[in-house]
Amino acid sequence: MNRQRNRASDNLFERIFIATRAFFGQLLQKETWQALWHWMLWRVSPKRRRIHKLMRQLQPLDANAPTEMRALRDEVFAKSCLELQQLEEQQILLDILNKAHRPLGFEQVFLAAIYPILVKRDMEVIPLATEAEHRLDVEIGYLGHNEDYFFWVFEIDSTKRLTLETPLAPRQEVRDDKRYVVYPLGSVGLVETDYAAYAEQWLLEAPRLATALPILAAAYAEQWLLNARIYLAHLLTDLKKRNYEITATAIPDFERERLSLLRRLSLDRLRKRQSLSARRTR
């Protein structure tokens, strides 16, 4: 009995020692302090209530989605909303994400991560109708020097893998007198959200892990924002090499009319945004 007690005591001290060492090891990492800093800013931000209200309007994830994806999606969405200056842009992002068909979360996280960058580049994002499950298709465009509208398509699939080394596989299609580029993109694996390994490192059991999910999501959200934007830069570089070929999409007439209206509204927003940018630079 005494031996068993001693072994149990030694095992407990060993677990405490490992957990303490892991804790201080994490504190020494720059990413940990960044996550804590952003978490503190989020807690005191006056935008928090508004963003929480929008967050509650995000559609539920598919039943097959990983349990941690909701916390991660909400965290990335909140961080992206904090970067958006206009409330209208936050609402637009919400509307676009809710166009995903039975989302698993990865496709929404990817688009939410890159959306503020697209807005800063005076680009407009328009959701496209799709019957494919776990996918989010969007048209991205901008106004050229002569107010010509250039655009292309991202097909973001939550069932396909994507890493920073994944090669691009765009395809060109033609409709009427226009050429357009479509980028089929995966979204799984851009950040390896290995919550199980993280939990083991911190010696968390399942109930404690559920409690810790928001904190873990905050840490992983920063890496998602970084990696998604790195890959976006890769995509934009490829587009530049293609001389920003004019794009369109083969769609039914009634859908084309809806998109035409959306594009006109988008062009109005782009003109206003460019006008404001010009005033600031004067």
One Martini backbone bead per residue (centre of mass of N, CA, C, O) as a GRO file, in nm:
protein
  282
    1MET     BB    1   0.058   0.062  -0.022
    2ASN     BB    2   0.297   0.257   0.009
    3ARG     BB    3   0.401   0.220  -0.278
    4GLN     BB    4   0.149   0.323  -0.423
    5ARG     BB    5   0.152   0.602  -0.295
    6ASN     BB    6   0.433   0.684  -0.395
    7ARG     BB    7   0.369   0.655  -0.694
    8ALA     BB    8   0.134   0.856  -0.702
    9SER     BB    9   0.300   1.093  -0.597
   10ASP     BB   10   0.515   1.091  -0.819
   11ASN     BB   11   0.315   1.124  -1.053
   12LEU     BB   12   0.201   1.397  -0.964
   13PHE     BB   13   0.470   1.555  -0.960
   14GLU     BB   14   0.537   1.500  -1.255
   15ARG     BB   15   0.289   1.643  -1.376
   16ILE     BB   16   0.344   1.919  -1.249
   17PHE     BB   17   0.622   1.962  -1.374
   18ILE     BB   18   0.538   1.943  -1.672
   19ALA     BB   19   0.325   2.168  -1.665
   20THR     BB   20   0.514   2.394  -1.568
   21ARG     BB   21   0.716   2.376  -1.801
   22ALA     BB   22   0.510   2.429  -2.025
   23PHE     BB   23   0.414   2.703  -1.926
   24PHE     BB   24   0.692   2.853  -1.937
   25GLY     BB   25   0.745   2.786  -2.232
   26GLN     BB   26   0.503   2.950  -2.343
   27LEU     BB   27   0.580   3.230  -2.220
   28LEU     BB   28   0.847   3.254  -2.407
   29GLN     BB   29   0.656   3.294  -2.634
   30LYS     BB   30   0.545   3.525  -2.855
   31GLU     BB   31   0.261   3.411  -2.929
   32THR     BB   32   0.143   3.416  -2.644
   33TRP     BB   33   0.151   3.725  -2.601
   34GLN     BB   34  -0.018   3.796  -2.846
   35ALA     BB   35  -0.274   3.645  -2.762
   36LEU     BB   36  -0.313   3.797  -2.493
   37TRP     BB   37  -0.329   4.081  -2.612
   38HIS     BB   38  -0.573   4.033  -2.801
   39TRP     BB   39  -0.762   3.939  -2.578
   40MET     BB   40  -0.760   4.205  -2.418
   41LEU     BB   41  -0.862   4.389  -2.646
   42TRP     BB   42  -1.129   4.238  -2.684
   43ARG     BB   43  -1.246   4.285  -2.392
   44VAL     BB   44  -1.228   4.626  -2.437
   45SER     BB   45  -1.388   4.649  -2.683
   46PRO     BB   46  -1.654   4.835  -2.819
   47LYS     BB   47  -1.715   4.611  -3.056
   48ARG     BB   48  -1.800   4.347  -2.914
   49ARG     BB   49  -2.110   4.349  -2.916
   50ARG     BB   50  -2.151   4.369  -3.220
   51ILE     BB   51  -1.989   4.111  -3.296
   52HIS     BB   52  -2.155   3.913  -3.127
   53LYS     BB   53  -2.413   3.955  -3.285
   54LEU     BB   54  -2.300   3.849  -3.553
   55MET     BB   55  -2.198   3.572  -3.456
   56ARG     BB   56  -2.491   3.460  -3.392
   57GLN     BB   57  -2.557   3.464  -3.722
   58LEU     BB   58  -2.409   3.229  -3.775
   59GLN     BB   59  -2.414   2.945  -3.913
   60PRO     BB   60  -2.433   2.634  -3.865
   61LEU     BB   61  -2.261   2.362  -3.855
   62ASP     BB   62  -2.193   2.077  -3.951
   63ALA     BB   63  -2.210   1.768  -3.802
   64ASN     BB   64  -1.903   1.695  -3.922
   65ALA     BB   65  -1.772   1.896  -3.764
   66PRO     BB   66  -1.548   1.995  -3.571
   67THR     BB   67  -1.576   2.093  -3.245
   68GLU     BB   68  -1.357   2.343  -3.269
   69MET     BB   69  -1.459   2.524  -3.516
   70ARG     BB   70  -1.641   2.735  -3.391
   71ALA     BB   71  -1.433   2.882  -3.218
   72LEU     BB   72  -1.244   2.947  -3.455
   73ARG     BB   73  -1.437   3.100  -3.638
   74ASP     BB   74  -1.520   3.320  -3.434
   75GLU     BB   75  -1.234   3.432  -3.391
   76VAL     BB   76  -1.169   3.514  -3.682
   77PHE     BB   77  -1.415   3.691  -3.725
   78ALA     BB   78  -1.355   3.894  -3.498
   79LYS     BB   79  -1.074   3.987  -3.599
   80SER     BB   80  -1.173   4.090  -3.874
   81CYS     BB   81  -1.380   4.296  -3.768
   82LEU     BB   82  -1.167   4.475  -3.621
   83GLU     BB   83  -1.035   4.563  -3.906
   84LEU     BB   84  -1.304   4.681  -3.976
   85GLN     BB   85  -1.433   5.003  -4.007
   86GLN     BB   86  -1.703   4.911  -4.124
   87LEU     BB   87  -2.013   4.786  -4.058
   88GLU     BB   88  -2.084   4.697  -4.344
   89GLU     BB   89  -1.846   4.496  -4.378
   90GLN     BB   90  -1.931   4.303  -4.154
   91GLN     BB   91  -2.204   4.227  -4.281
   92ILE     BB   92  -2.092   4.120  -4.547
   93LEU     BB   93  -1.926   3.893  -4.429
   94LEU     BB   94  -2.160   3.742  -4.304
   95ASP     BB   95  -2.322   3.694  -4.568
   96ILE     BB   96  -2.104   3.531  -4.711
   97LEU     BB   97  -2.064   3.297  -4.506
   98ASN     BB   98  -2.380   3.212  -4.525
   99LYS     BB   99  -2.341   3.081  -4.828
  100ALA     BB  100  -2.259   2.832  -4.726
  101HIS     BB  101  -2.279   2.480  -4.782
  102ARG     BB  102  -2.257   2.309  -4.527
  103PRO     BB  103  -2.043   2.390  -4.318
  104LEU     BB  104  -1.718   2.315  -4.161
  105GLY     BB  105  -1.537   2.613  -4.145
  106PHE     BB  106  -1.281   2.641  -4.323
  107GLU     BB  107  -1.398   2.823  -4.549
  108GLN     BB  108  -1.472   3.058  -4.355
  109VAL     BB  109  -1.195   3.112  -4.234
  110PHE     BB  110  -1.044   3.185  -4.491
  111LEU     BB  111  -1.218   3.427  -4.579
  112ALA     BB  112  -1.209   3.589  -4.315
  113ALA     BB  113  -0.896   3.628  -4.319
  114ILE     BB  114  -0.887   3.787  -4.616
  115TYR     BB  115  -1.097   4.019  -4.628
  116PRO     BB  116  -0.945   4.276  -4.518
  117ILE     BB  117  -0.738   4.279  -4.750
  118LEU     BB  118  -0.937   4.323  -4.982
  119VAL     BB  119  -1.047   4.592  -4.878
  120LYS     BB  120  -0.771   4.745  -4.874
  121ARG     BB  121  -0.757   4.682  -5.202
  122ASP     BB  122  -1.036   4.750  -5.329
  123MET     BB  123  -1.212   4.488  -5.299
  124GLU     BB  124  -1.468   4.268  -5.408
  125VAL     BB  125  -1.723   4.048  -5.261
  126ILE     BB  126  -1.905   3.772  -5.419
  127PRO     BB  127  -2.140   3.549  -5.394
  128LEU     BB  128  -2.191   3.213  -5.508
  129ALA     BB  129  -2.378   2.981  -5.632
  130THR     BB  130  -2.405   2.645  -5.475
  131GLU     BB  131  -2.441   2.279  -5.447
  132ALA     BB  132  -2.198   2.235  -5.294
  133GLU     BB  133  -2.063   2.097  -5.032
  134HIS     BB  134  -1.849   2.259  -4.828
  135ARG     BB  135  -1.879   2.545  -4.989
  136LEU     BB  136  -1.717   2.860  -5.113
  137ASP     BB  137  -1.819   3.094  -5.352
  138VAL     BB  138  -1.624   3.362  -5.508
  139GLU     BB  139  -1.614   3.695  -5.615
  140ILE     BB  140  -1.330   3.893  -5.725
  141GLY     BB  141  -1.291   4.257  -5.742
  142TYR     BB  142  -1.200   4.547  -5.952
  143LEU     BB  143  -1.105   4.870  -6.039
  144GLY     BB  144  -0.987   5.020  -6.293
  145HIS     BB  145  -0.874   5.300  -6.447
  146ASN     BB  146  -1.146   5.278  -6.650
  147GLU     BB  147  -1.366   5.122  -6.483
  148ASP     BB  148  -1.288   4.837  -6.505
  149TYR     BB  149  -1.403   4.510  -6.438
  150PHE     BB  150  -1.219   4.287  -6.238
  151PHE     BB  151  -1.238   3.919  -6.218
  152TRP     BB  152  -1.267   3.631  -5.996
  153VAL     BB  153  -1.245   3.282  -5.864
  154PHE     BB  154  -1.333   3.115  -5.559
  155GLU     BB  155  -1.305   2.765  -5.451
  156ILE     BB  156  -1.395   2.673  -5.128
  157ASP     BB  157  -1.287   2.368  -4.976
  158SER     BB  158  -1.349   2.154  -4.685
  159THR     BB  159  -1.231   1.863  -4.823
  160LYS     BB  160  -0.958   2.004  -4.883
  161ARG     BB  161  -0.631   2.051  -4.901
  162LEU     BB  162  -0.408   2.312  -4.748
  163THR     BB  163  -0.098   2.462  -4.815
  164LEU     BB  164   0.176   2.661  -4.866
  165GLU     BB  165   0.269   2.431  -5.097
  166THR     BB  166   0.029   2.445  -5.267
  167PRO     BB  167  -0.047   2.430  -5.578
  168LEU     BB  168  -0.170   2.582  -5.841
  169ALA     BB  169  -0.508   2.517  -6.026
  170PRO     BB  170  -0.605   2.684  -6.263
  171ARG     BB  171  -0.885   2.783  -6.465
  172GLN     BB  172  -1.012   2.838  -6.788
  173GLU     BB  173  -1.287   3.034  -6.904
  174VAL     BB  174  -1.571   3.084  -7.133
  175ARG     BB  175  -1.789   3.377  -7.185
  176ASP     BB  176  -1.845   3.492  -7.452
  177ASP     BB  177  -1.601   3.765  -7.433
  178LYS     BB  178  -1.490   3.610  -7.170
  179ARG     BB  179  -1.241   3.564  -6.940
  180TYR     BB  180  -1.164   3.325  -6.670
  181VAL     BB  181  -1.060   3.262  -6.331
  182VAL     BB  182  -1.026   2.955  -6.145
  183TYR     BB  183  -0.984   2.873  -5.790
  184PRO     BB  184  -0.916   2.583  -5.648
  185LEU     BB  185  -0.970   2.539  -5.291
  186GLY     BB  186  -0.862   2.460  -5.005
  187SER     BB  187  -0.868   2.438  -4.609
  188VAL     BB  188  -0.724   2.193  -4.506
  189GLY     BB  189  -0.413   2.242  -4.321
  190LEU     BB  190  -0.306   2.534  -4.296
  191VAL     BB  191  -0.371   2.453  -3.996
  192GLU     BB  192  -0.268   2.250  -3.734
  193THR     BB  193  -0.534   2.158  -3.520
  194ASP     BB  194  -0.391   1.999  -3.251
  195TYR     BB  195  -0.563   1.956  -2.971
  196ALA     BB  196  -0.464   1.691  -2.853
  197ALA     BB  197  -0.165   1.770  -2.819
  198TYR     BB  198  -0.218   2.019  -2.651
  199ALA     BB  199  -0.361   1.872  -2.420
  200GLU     BB  200  -0.126   1.685  -2.347
  201GLN     BB  201   0.073   1.909  -2.272
  202TRP     BB  202  -0.151   2.019  -2.045
  203LEU     BB  203  -0.313   1.787  -1.916
  204LEU     BB  204  -0.600   1.757  -2.052
  205GLU     BB  205  -0.913   1.694  -2.016
  206ALA     BB  206  -1.207   1.696  -2.171
  207PRO     BB  207  -1.354   1.911  -1.993
  208ARG     BB  208  -1.114   2.113  -1.995
  209LEU     BB  209  -1.094   2.145  -2.301
  210ALA     BB  210  -1.370   2.277  -2.344
  211THR     BB  211  -1.292   2.529  -2.174
  212ALA     BB  212  -1.019   2.591  -2.355
  213LEU     BB  213  -1.104   2.649  -2.652
  214PRO     BB  214  -1.102   2.963  -2.673
  215ILE     BB  215  -0.796   2.985  -2.618
  216LEU     BB  216  -0.699   2.804  -2.847
  217ALA     BB  217  -0.837   2.963  -3.075
  218ALA     BB  218  -0.676   3.224  -3.038
  219ALA     BB  219  -0.403   3.100  -3.114
  220TYR     BB  220  -0.487   2.978  -3.399
  221ALA     BB  221  -0.596   3.234  -3.541
  222GLU     BB  222  -0.328   3.375  -3.599
  223GLN     BB  223  -0.225   3.151  -3.794
  224TRP     BB  224  -0.455   3.172  -3.996
  225LEU     BB  225  -0.417   3.463  -4.081
  226LEU     BB  226  -0.131   3.430  -4.184
  227ASN     BB  227  -0.156   3.189  -4.389
  228ALA     BB  228  -0.388   3.299  -4.563
  229ARG     BB  229  -0.229   3.560  -4.651
  230ILE     BB  230   0.004   3.421  -4.785
  231TYR     BB  231  -0.170   3.274  -4.998
  232LEU     BB  232  -0.294   3.526  -5.120
  233ALA     BB  233  -0.030   3.644  -5.227
  234HIS     BB  234   0.012   3.410  -5.421
  235LEU     BB  235  -0.247   3.459  -5.588
  236LEU     BB  236  -0.190   3.758  -5.672
  237THR     BB  237   0.069   3.695  -5.822
  238ASP     BB  238  -0.061   3.516  -6.035
  239LEU     BB  239  -0.255   3.731  -6.144
  240LYS     BB  240  -0.040   3.930  -6.236
  241LYS     BB  241   0.086   3.739  -6.446
  242ARG     BB  242  -0.209   3.733  -6.594
  243ASN     BB  243  -0.317   4.031  -6.602
  244TYR     BB  244  -0.595   4.025  -6.486
  245GLU     BB  245  -0.809   3.852  -6.597
  246ILE     BB  246  -1.104   3.847  -6.710
  247THR     BB  247  -1.405   3.764  -6.537
  248ALA     BB  248  -1.641   3.492  -6.498
  249THR     BB  249  -1.963   3.309  -6.503
  250ALA     BB  250  -2.151   3.029  -6.553
  251ILE     BB  251  -2.493   3.134  -6.564
  252PRO     BB  252  -2.792   3.197  -6.521
  253ASP     BB  253  -2.993   3.455  -6.596
  254PHE     BB  254  -3.114   3.513  -6.314
  255GLU     BB  255  -2.833   3.515  -6.175
  256ARG     BB  256  -2.707   3.739  -6.347
  257GLU     BB  257  -2.896   3.963  -6.249
  258ARG     BB  258  -2.817   3.950  -5.953
  259LEU     BB  259  -2.515   4.007  -6.001
  260SER     BB  260  -2.549   4.277  -6.138
  261LEU     BB  261  -2.658   4.417  -5.889
  262LEU     BB  262  -2.423   4.355  -5.700
  263ARG     BB  263  -2.209   4.497  -5.872
  264ARG     BB  264  -2.326   4.779  -5.860
  265LEU     BB  265  -2.302   4.802  -5.555
  266SER     BB  266  -1.998   4.746  -5.547
  267LEU     BB  267  -1.911   4.985  -5.721
  268ASP     BB  268  -2.013   5.199  -5.531
  269ARG     BB  269  -1.832   5.119  -5.295
  270LEU     BB  270  -1.564   5.155  -5.445
  271ARG     BB  271  -1.592   5.454  -5.512
  272LYS     BB  272  -1.616   5.553  -5.222
  273ARG     BB  273  -1.349   5.433  -5.121
  274GLN     BB  274  -1.164   5.582  -5.324
  275SER     BB  275  -1.251   5.867  -5.242
  276LEU     BB  276  -1.155   5.849  -4.947
  277SER     BB  277  -0.860   5.783  -5.012
  278ALA     BB  278  -0.802   6.045  -5.170
  279ARG     BB  279  -0.860   6.242  -4.935
  280ARG     BB  280  -0.641   6.136  -4.736
  281THR     BB  281  -0.390   6.201  -4.944
  282ARG     BB  282  -0.421   6.528  -4.949
   0.00000   0.00000   0.00000
